[in-house]
Amino acid sequence: LKEAVFEDYHPAGAQIFLKAWATLGEMLGVPLNGTIEWWIKAPFLVSSLAGLVAVVFLARRWFGGTAVGIALALFGSLQWPLLFASVARPYAPGVALGLVFAALATEGHGKRREWTLGLLAAFAAYLHQFAGLQAALIGCFLLPWPKLFRVGLIAALFYAPHLPVLAHQLGHGGLGSFLQAPDAFFALRYVKLLFNDSWVLLLVVSASGLGGWIFASNSRVQTLKSIRWKPVGLFLTPLAVAWTY
């Protein structure tokens, strides 16, 4: 913790998992004392695939079968999902946990599901601060207030042991030390970068999404009206928070 976490800016979750995973690999006889590349990358690739399953569920539940194909095509062709799908960093598992949280929050009922959601939110926060923020935002958008309060309380209880680490990391500072302050056009360039740094691809996807939004079939109109602003809010709010930070 002292060498790999306290001096870093990321939560302890990924580092603790990697240490435990390498130890398990060593016990099972995995080469290089459990640190061979394929063994270390395997759970991160699995988490990425789990996130795709959640994407399929959410796209079909919210927007229909066509959206499933579009979402999978984007996840399978955009550079950032492909790059981080098998990189031993907290980003892919953090996204996957957020997607699974959203899928369960969309359909979830009962006390057991509340505990599951609370644990998922806590694990997301252990992986990355913005993964925890995303889980919190998804909860705010999708859960009714009494359930949101209980899920948040469960997540807070399980995340509480990490608060001293978070407080120490916040003392490192941010902008001006290792992060360059964003300029006025950062958000636009960032969104363009997400789409393979291509204006053409960004415009095509944006036009397709807008067209589907406007000309949705009657069978999907009610669903679209009930959630149409929620995905937009879930996308823009973390960007706004990061910009403000």
Coordinates of N, CA and C in Angstrom, one line a residue, residues 28-205:
L28 N -0.8 -21.8 -8.2 CA -1.3 -22.7 -9.2 C -0.2 -23.1 -10.2
G29 N 1.0 -22.5 -10.0 CA 2.2 -22.9 -10.8 C 2.2 -22.1 -12.1
V30 N 1.6 -20.9 -12.2 CA 1.7 -20.0 -13.3 C 3.1 -19.5 -13.5
P31 N 3.6 -19.5 -14.7 CA 5.0 -19.0 -14.8 C 5.3 -17.6 -14.3
L32 N 6.5 -17.4 -14.1 CA 7.0 -16.1 -13.6 C 6.3 -15.7 -12.2
N33 N 6.2 -16.7 -11.4 CA 5.6 -16.5 -10.1 C 4.2 -15.8 -10.1
G34 N 3.4 -16.2 -11.1 CA 2.1 -15.7 -11.3 C 2.0 -14.4 -11.9
T35 N 3.0 -13.9 -12.6 CA 3.0 -12.6 -13.2 C 3.1 -12.6 -14.7
I36 N 3.0 -13.8 -15.3 CA 3.1 -13.9 -16.8 C 1.9 -13.1 -17.4
E37 N 2.2 -12.5 -18.5 CA 1.3 -11.5 -19.1 C -0.2 -12.0 -19.3
W38 N -0.3 -13.2 -19.8 CA -1.7 -13.6 -20.1 C -2.5 -13.8 -18.8
W39 N -1.8 -14.3 -17.8 CA -2.5 -14.5 -16.5 C -3.0 -13.2 -15.9
I40 N -2.1 -12.2 -15.9 CA -2.4 -10.9 -15.3 C -3.6 -10.2 -16.1
K41 N -3.5 -10.3 -17.4 CA -4.5 -9.6 -18.3 C -5.9 -10.3 -18.3
A42 N -5.9 -11.6 -18.0 CA -7.1 -12.4 -18.2 C -8.4 -11.9 -17.4
P43 N -8.3 -11.5 -16.1 CA -9.5 -11.0 -15.4 C -10.0 -9.7 -16.0
F44 N -9.1 -8.9 -16.5 CA -9.5 -7.6 -17.0 C -10.2 -7.8 -18.3
L45 N -9.8 -8.8 -19.1 CA -10.5 -9.1 -20.4 C -11.9 -9.7 -20.0
V46 N -11.9 -10.5 -19.0 CA -13.2 -11.1 -18.6 C -14.2 -10.0 -18.1
S47 N -13.7 -9.1 -17.4 CA -14.5 -8.0 -16.9 C -15.0 -7.1 -18.1
S48 N -14.2 -7.0 -19.1 CA -14.7 -6.2 -20.3 C -15.8 -7.0 -21.0
L49 N -15.7 -8.3 -21.1 CA -16.8 -9.1 -21.7 C -18.0 -9.0 -20.9
A50 N -17.9 -9.0 -19.5 CA -19.1 -8.9 -18.7 C -19.7 -7.6 -18.9
G51 N -18.9 -6.5 -19.1 CA -19.5 -5.2 -19.4 C -20.3 -5.2 -20.7
L52 N -19.8 -6.0 -21.7 CA -20.6 -6.1 -23.0 C -21.9 -6.8 -22.8
V53 N -22.0 -7.8 -21.9 CA -23.2 -8.4 -21.7 C -24.2 -7.4 -21.1
A54 N -23.7 -6.6 -20.1 CA -24.6 -5.5 -19.6 C -25.0 -4.5 -20.6
V55 N -24.1 -4.2 -21.6 CA -24.4 -3.3 -22.6 C -25.6 -3.8 -23.5
V56 N -25.5 -5.1 -23.8 CA -26.6 -5.7 -24.6 C -27.9 -5.6 -23.9
F57 N -27.9 -5.9 -22.6 CA -29.1 -5.8 -21.8 C -29.7 -4.4 -21.8
L58 N -28.8 -3.4 -21.5 CA -29.3 -2.1 -21.4 C -29.8 -1.5 -22.7
A59 N -29.0 -1.8 -23.8 CA -29.4 -1.3 -25.1 C -30.8 -1.9 -25.5
R60 N -30.9 -3.2 -25.3 CA -32.2 -3.8 -25.7 C -33.3 -3.3 -24.8
R61 N -33.1 -3.2 -23.5 CA -34.1 -2.8 -22.6 C -34.6 -1.4 -22.8
W62 N -33.6 -0.5 -23.1 CA -34.0 0.9 -23.2 C -34.4 1.3 -24.6
F63 N -33.7 0.8 -25.6 CA -33.8 1.3 -27.0 C -34.2 0.3 -28.1
G64 N -34.1 -1.0 -27.8 CA -34.5 -2.0 -28.8 C -33.3 -2.7 -29.4
G65 N -33.6 -3.7 -30.3 CA -32.6 -4.6 -30.8 C -31.5 -3.8 -31.7
T66 N -32.0 -2.8 -32.4 CA -31.0 -2.1 -33.3 C -29.9 -1.5 -32.5
A67 N -30.3 -0.9 -31.4 CA -29.3 -0.3 -30.5 C -28.2 -1.3 -30.0
V68 N -28.6 -2.5 -29.8 CA -27.7 -3.5 -29.4 C -26.5 -3.7 -30.4
G69 N -26.9 -3.8 -31.7 CA -25.9 -4.0 -32.8 C -25.0 -2.7 -32.9
I70 N -25.6 -1.6 -32.7 CA -24.8 -0.3 -32.8 C -23.8 -0.2 -31.7
A71 N -24.3 -0.5 -30.4 CA -23.5 -0.5 -29.3 C -22.3 -1.4 -29.3
L72 N -22.6 -2.7 -29.7 CA -21.5 -3.7 -29.8 C -20.5 -3.3 -30.9
A73 N -21.0 -2.8 -32.1 CA -20.1 -2.3 -33.1 C -19.2 -1.3 -32.6
L74 N -19.7 -0.3 -31.9 CA -18.8 0.8 -31.3 C -17.8 0.2 -30.3
F75 N -18.3 -0.6 -29.4 CA -17.4 -1.2 -28.4 C -16.3 -2.0 -29.1
G76 N -16.6 -2.6 -30.2 CA -15.7 -3.5 -30.9 C -14.8 -2.8 -31.9
S77 N -15.0 -1.5 -32.1 CA -14.2 -0.8 -33.1 C -13.5 0.4 -32.6
L78 N -14.0 1.0 -31.5 CA -13.4 2.2 -31.0 C -12.1 1.9 -30.3
Q79 N -11.1 2.8 -30.4 CA -9.8 2.5 -29.9 C -9.7 2.4 -28.4
W80 N -10.4 3.2 -27.7 CA -10.3 3.2 -26.2 C -10.8 1.9 -25.6
P81 N -12.0 1.5 -25.9 CA -12.5 0.2 -25.4 C -11.6 -1.0 -25.7
L82 N -11.1 -1.0 -27.0 CA -10.2 -2.1 -27.4 C -8.9 -2.0 -26.6
L83 N -8.3 -0.8 -26.4 CA -7.0 -0.7 -25.8 C -7.1 -1.1 -24.3
F84 N -8.1 -0.7 -23.6 CA -8.2 -0.9 -22.2 C -8.9 -2.2 -21.8
A85 N -9.4 -3.0 -22.8 CA -10.1 -4.2 -22.5 C -9.2 -5.2 -21.9
S86 N -7.9 -5.2 -22.2 CA -7.0 -6.3 -21.6 C -5.8 -5.6 -20.9
V87 N -5.9 -4.4 -20.6 CA -4.8 -3.7 -19.9 C -5.1 -3.9 -18.4
A88 N -4.1 -4.2 -17.6 CA -4.2 -4.5 -16.2 C -4.2 -3.1 -15.5
R89 N -5.3 -2.4 -15.7 CA -5.5 -1.1 -15.0 C -7.0 -1.1 -14.6
P90 N -7.4 -0.2 -13.7 CA -8.8 -0.2 -13.2 C -9.9 0.2 -14.1
Y91 N -9.5 0.7 -15.3 CA -10.5 1.4 -16.1 C -11.6 0.4 -16.7
A92 N -11.2 -0.7 -17.3 CA -12.2 -1.6 -17.9 C -13.1 -2.2 -16.8
P93 N -12.5 -2.7 -15.7 CA -13.4 -3.2 -14.6 C -14.3 -2.2 -14.0
G94 N -13.8 -0.9 -13.9 CA -14.6 0.1 -13.4 C -15.8 0.4 -14.3
V95 N -15.6 0.5 -15.6 CA -16.7 0.6 -16.6 C -17.7 -0.5 -16.5
A96 N -17.1 -1.8 -16.4 CA -18.0 -3.0 -16.4 C -18.9 -2.9 -15.2
L97 N -18.3 -2.6 -14.0 CA -19.1 -2.5 -12.8 C -20.2 -1.5 -12.9
G98 N -19.9 -0.4 -13.5 CA -20.9 0.7 -13.7 C -22.1 0.2 -14.6
L99 N -21.7 -0.6 -15.7 CA -22.7 -1.1 -16.6 C -23.6 -2.2 -15.9
V100 N -22.9 -3.1 -15.2 CA -23.7 -4.1 -14.5 C -24.6 -3.5 -13.4
F101 N -24.1 -2.4 -12.7 CA -24.9 -1.7 -11.8 C -26.1 -1.1 -12.4
A102 N -25.9 -0.5 -13.6 CA -27.1 0.1 -14.3 C -28.1 -1.0 -14.7
A103 N -27.6 -2.2 -15.2 CA -28.5 -3.2 -15.6 C -29.3 -3.7 -14.4
L104 N -28.7 -3.9 -13.3 CA -29.4 -4.4 -12.1 C -30.3 -3.3 -11.6
A105 N -29.9 -2.1 -11.6 CA -30.7 -1.0 -11.1 C -32.0 -0.8 -12.0
T106 N -31.9 -1.2 -13.3 CA -33.0 -1.1 -14.2 C -34.1 -2.1 -13.8
E107 N -33.6 -3.3 -13.5 CA -34.6 -4.4 -13.2 C -34.7 -4.9 -11.8
G108 N -33.8 -4.3 -10.9 CA -33.7 -4.9 -9.6 C -34.8 -4.6 -8.7
H109 N -35.1 -5.7 -7.8 CA -36.1 -5.5 -6.8 C -35.7 -6.4 -5.6
G110 N -36.1 -5.9 -4.4 CA -35.8 -6.8 -3.2 C -34.6 -6.3 -2.4
K111 N -34.5 -6.8 -1.2 CA -33.4 -6.4 -0.3 C -32.1 -7.0 -0.8
R112 N -32.1 -8.2 -1.3 CA -30.9 -8.8 -1.7 C -30.3 -8.0 -2.9
R113 N -31.2 -7.5 -3.8 CA -30.7 -6.7 -4.9 C -30.0 -5.4 -4.4
E114 N -30.6 -4.8 -3.3 CA -30.0 -3.6 -2.8 C -28.6 -3.9 -2.2
W115 N -28.4 -5.0 -1.6 CA -27.1 -5.3 -1.1 C -26.1 -5.5 -2.3
T116 N -26.6 -6.1 -3.3 CA -25.8 -6.3 -4.5 C -25.4 -5.0 -5.1
L117 N -26.3 -4.1 -5.3 CA -26.0 -2.8 -5.8 C -25.1 -2.0 -4.9
G118 N -25.3 -2.1 -3.6 CA -24.4 -1.4 -2.7 C -22.9 -1.9 -2.8
L119 N -22.8 -3.2 -2.9 CA -21.5 -3.8 -3.0 C -20.8 -3.4 -4.4
L120 N -21.6 -3.4 -5.5 CA -21.1 -3.1 -6.8 C -20.6 -1.6 -6.8
A121 N -21.4 -0.7 -6.1 CA -21.0 0.7 -6.1 C -19.7 0.8 -5.3
A122 N -19.6 0.1 -4.2 CA -18.4 0.2 -3.3 C -17.2 -0.3 -4.1
F123 N -17.3 -1.5 -4.8 CA -16.2 -2.0 -5.5 C -15.8 -1.1 -6.7
A124 N -16.8 -0.5 -7.3 CA -16.4 0.5 -8.3 C -15.6 1.6 -7.8
A125 N -16.0 2.1 -6.6 CA -15.2 3.2 -6.0 C -13.8 2.8 -5.6
Y126 N -13.7 1.5 -5.2 CA -12.3 0.9 -4.9 C -11.5 0.9 -6.1
L127 N -12.1 0.8 -7.3 CA -11.3 0.7 -8.5 C -10.9 2.0 -9.0
H128 N -11.8 3.0 -9.0 CA -11.5 4.3 -9.6 C -12.5 5.3 -9.0
Q129 N -12.1 6.5 -8.7 CA -13.0 7.5 -8.2 C -14.1 7.8 -9.1
F130 N -13.8 7.9 -10.4 CA -14.9 8.2 -11.4 C -15.8 7.0 -11.6
A131 N -15.3 5.8 -11.4 CA -16.2 4.6 -11.5 C -17.2 4.7 -10.3
G132 N -16.8 5.1 -9.1 CA -17.7 5.2 -8.0 C -18.7 6.4 -8.3
L133 N -18.2 7.5 -8.8 CA -19.0 8.6 -9.2 C -20.1 8.1 -10.2
Q134 N -19.7 7.4 -11.2 CA -20.6 6.9 -12.2 C -21.7 6.0 -11.6
A135 N -21.3 5.1 -10.7 CA -22.3 4.3 -10.0 C -23.3 5.1 -9.2
A136 N -22.7 6.2 -8.5 CA -23.6 7.1 -7.7 C -24.6 7.8 -8.6
L137 N -24.1 8.3 -9.8 CA -25.0 9.0 -10.7 C -26.1 8.0 -11.2
I138 N -25.7 6.8 -11.6 CA -26.6 5.9 -12.1 C -27.7 5.6 -11.1
G139 N -27.3 5.5 -9.8 CA -28.3 5.3 -8.7 C -29.2 6.5 -8.6
C140 N -28.7 7.7 -8.7 CA -29.5 8.9 -8.7 C -30.5 8.9 -9.8
F141 N -30.1 8.5 -11.0 CA -31.0 8.6 -12.2 C -32.0 7.5 -12.2
L142 N -31.7 6.3 -11.6 CA -32.5 5.1 -11.9 C -33.3 4.6 -10.6
L143 N -32.8 4.9 -9.4 CA -33.4 4.3 -8.2 C -34.3 5.3 -7.5
P144 N -35.4 4.9 -7.0 CA -36.3 5.8 -6.2 C -35.6 6.1 -4.9
W145 N -36.0 7.2 -4.3 CA -35.2 7.8 -3.2 C -35.0 6.8 -2.0
P146 N -36.0 6.1 -1.5 CA -35.8 5.2 -0.3 C -34.7 4.1 -0.7
K147 N -34.9 3.6 -1.9 CA -33.9 2.5 -2.3 C -32.5 3.1 -2.5
L148 N -32.5 4.3 -3.1 CA -31.2 5.0 -3.3 C -30.5 5.2 -2.0
F149 N -31.2 5.6 -1.0 CA -30.6 5.9 0.3 C -30.0 4.6 0.9
R150 N -30.7 3.5 0.8 CA -30.3 2.2 1.4 C -29.0 1.7 0.6
V151 N -29.1 1.8 -0.7 CA -28.0 1.3 -1.5 C -26.7 2.2 -1.2
G152 N -26.9 3.5 -1.1 CA -25.8 4.4 -0.8 C -25.2 4.2 0.6
L153 N -26.1 3.8 1.5 CA -25.6 3.5 2.9 C -24.7 2.3 2.9
I154 N -25.2 1.3 2.2 CA -24.4 0.0 2.1 C -23.0 0.3 1.4
A155 N -23.1 1.0 0.3 CA -21.8 1.3 -0.4 C -20.9 2.1 0.5
A156 N -21.4 3.1 1.2 CA -20.6 3.9 2.1 C -19.9 3.1 3.2
L157 N -20.7 2.2 3.8 CA -20.1 1.3 4.8 C -19.0 0.5 4.3
F158 N -19.1 -0.1 3.2 CA -18.1 -0.9 2.6 C -16.9 -0.1 2.1
Y159 N -17.1 1.2 1.7 CA -16.0 2.0 1.2 C -15.3 2.7 2.4
A160 N -15.9 2.8 3.5 CA -15.3 3.6 4.7 C -13.9 3.2 5.0
P161 N -13.5 1.9 5.0 CA -12.0 1.7 5.3 C -11.0 2.3 4.3
H162 N -11.5 2.7 3.2 CA -10.6 3.3 2.2 C -10.5 4.8 2.3
L163 N -11.3 5.4 3.2 CA -11.3 6.9 3.3 C -10.0 7.5 3.7
P164 N -9.2 6.8 4.6 CA -7.9 7.4 4.9 C -6.9 7.4 3.7
V165 N -7.0 6.4 2.9 CA -6.2 6.4 1.7 C -6.7 7.5 0.7
L166 N -7.9 7.7 0.6 CA -8.5 8.8 -0.3 C -8.0 10.1 0.2
A167 N -8.1 10.3 1.6 CA -7.7 11.6 2.1 C -6.2 11.9 1.9
H168 N -5.4 10.8 2.0 CA -3.9 11.0 1.8 C -3.7 11.3 0.3
Q169 N -4.4 10.7 -0.6 CA -4.2 10.9 -2.0 C -4.6 12.3 -2.4
L170 N -5.7 12.8 -1.9 CA -6.2 14.1 -2.2 C -5.1 15.2 -1.8
G171 N -4.3 14.8 -0.8 CA -3.2 15.8 -0.4 C -2.1 15.9 -1.4
H172 N -2.1 15.1 -2.4 CA -1.0 15.2 -3.5 C -1.2 16.4 -4.3
G173 N -2.5 16.9 -4.4 CA -2.8 18.0 -5.4 C -3.2 17.4 -6.7
G174 N -3.4 18.2 -7.7 CA -3.9 17.7 -8.9 C -3.4 18.5 -10.1
L175 N -4.2 19.5 -10.6 CA -3.8 20.3 -11.7 C -2.6 21.1 -11.3
G176 N -1.6 21.1 -12.3 CA -0.4 21.8 -12.0 C 0.7 20.9 -11.5
S177 N 0.4 19.7 -11.0 CA 1.4 18.8 -10.6 C 1.6 17.7 -11.6
F178 N 0.6 16.9 -11.9 CA 0.8 15.9 -12.9 C -0.3 16.0 -14.0
L179 N -1.3 16.9 -13.8 CA -2.4 17.1 -14.8 C -2.3 18.5 -15.3
Q180 N -2.4 18.6 -16.6 CA -2.5 19.9 -17.3 C -3.9 20.4 -17.2
A181 N -4.1 21.7 -16.9 CA -5.5 22.2 -16.8 C -6.1 22.2 -18.2
P182 N -7.4 21.8 -18.3 CA -8.0 21.8 -19.6 C -8.3 23.2 -20.1
D183 N -8.2 23.3 -21.5 CA -8.6 24.6 -22.1 C -10.0 24.6 -22.5
A184 N -10.4 25.6 -23.1 CA -11.9 25.8 -23.4 C -12.4 24.8 -24.4
F185 N -11.5 24.1 -25.2 CA -12.0 23.2 -26.2 C -11.7 21.7 -25.8
F186 N -11.3 21.5 -24.5 CA -11.0 20.2 -24.1 C -12.1 19.2 -24.3
A187 N -13.3 19.5 -23.9 CA -14.4 18.6 -23.9 C -14.7 18.1 -25.3
L188 N -14.7 19.1 -26.3 CA -14.9 18.7 -27.7 C -13.8 17.8 -28.2
R189 N -12.6 18.1 -27.9 CA -11.5 17.3 -28.4 C -11.5 15.9 -27.7
Y190 N -12.0 15.8 -26.5 CA -12.0 14.6 -25.8 C -13.1 13.7 -26.4
V191 N -14.3 14.2 -26.7 CA -15.3 13.4 -27.3 C -14.9 13.0 -28.7
K192 N -14.2 13.8 -29.4 CA -13.7 13.4 -30.7 C -12.7 12.3 -30.6
L193 N -11.8 12.4 -29.6 CA -10.9 11.3 -29.3 C -11.5 10.0 -29.0
L194 N -12.6 10.0 -28.3 CA -13.4 8.8 -28.0 C -13.8 8.1 -29.3
F195 N -14.1 8.8 -30.3 CA -14.5 8.3 -31.6 C -13.4 8.2 -32.6
N196 N -12.3 7.6 -32.1 CA -11.1 7.3 -32.9 C -10.5 8.6 -33.5
D197 N -10.7 9.7 -32.8 CA -10.2 11.0 -33.2 C -10.6 11.4 -34.6
S198 N -11.9 11.0 -35.0 CA -12.4 11.2 -36.3 C -13.6 12.0 -36.2
W199 N -13.6 13.2 -36.9 CA -14.8 14.0 -37.0 C -15.9 13.3 -37.8
V200 N -15.5 12.5 -38.8 CA -16.5 11.8 -39.6 C -17.3 10.8 -38.8
L201 N -16.6 10.0 -38.1 CA -17.2 9.0 -37.2 C -18.1 9.6 -36.2
L202 N -17.6 10.7 -35.6 CA -18.3 11.4 -34.5 C -19.6 11.9 -35.1
L203 N -19.6 12.5 -36.3 CA -20.8 13.1 -36.9 C -21.8 12.0 -37.3
V204 N -21.2 10.9 -37.8 CA -22.1 9.8 -38.3 C -22.9 9.2 -37.1
V205 N -22.1 9.0 -36.0 CA -22.7 8.4 -34.8 C -23.7 9.4 -34.2

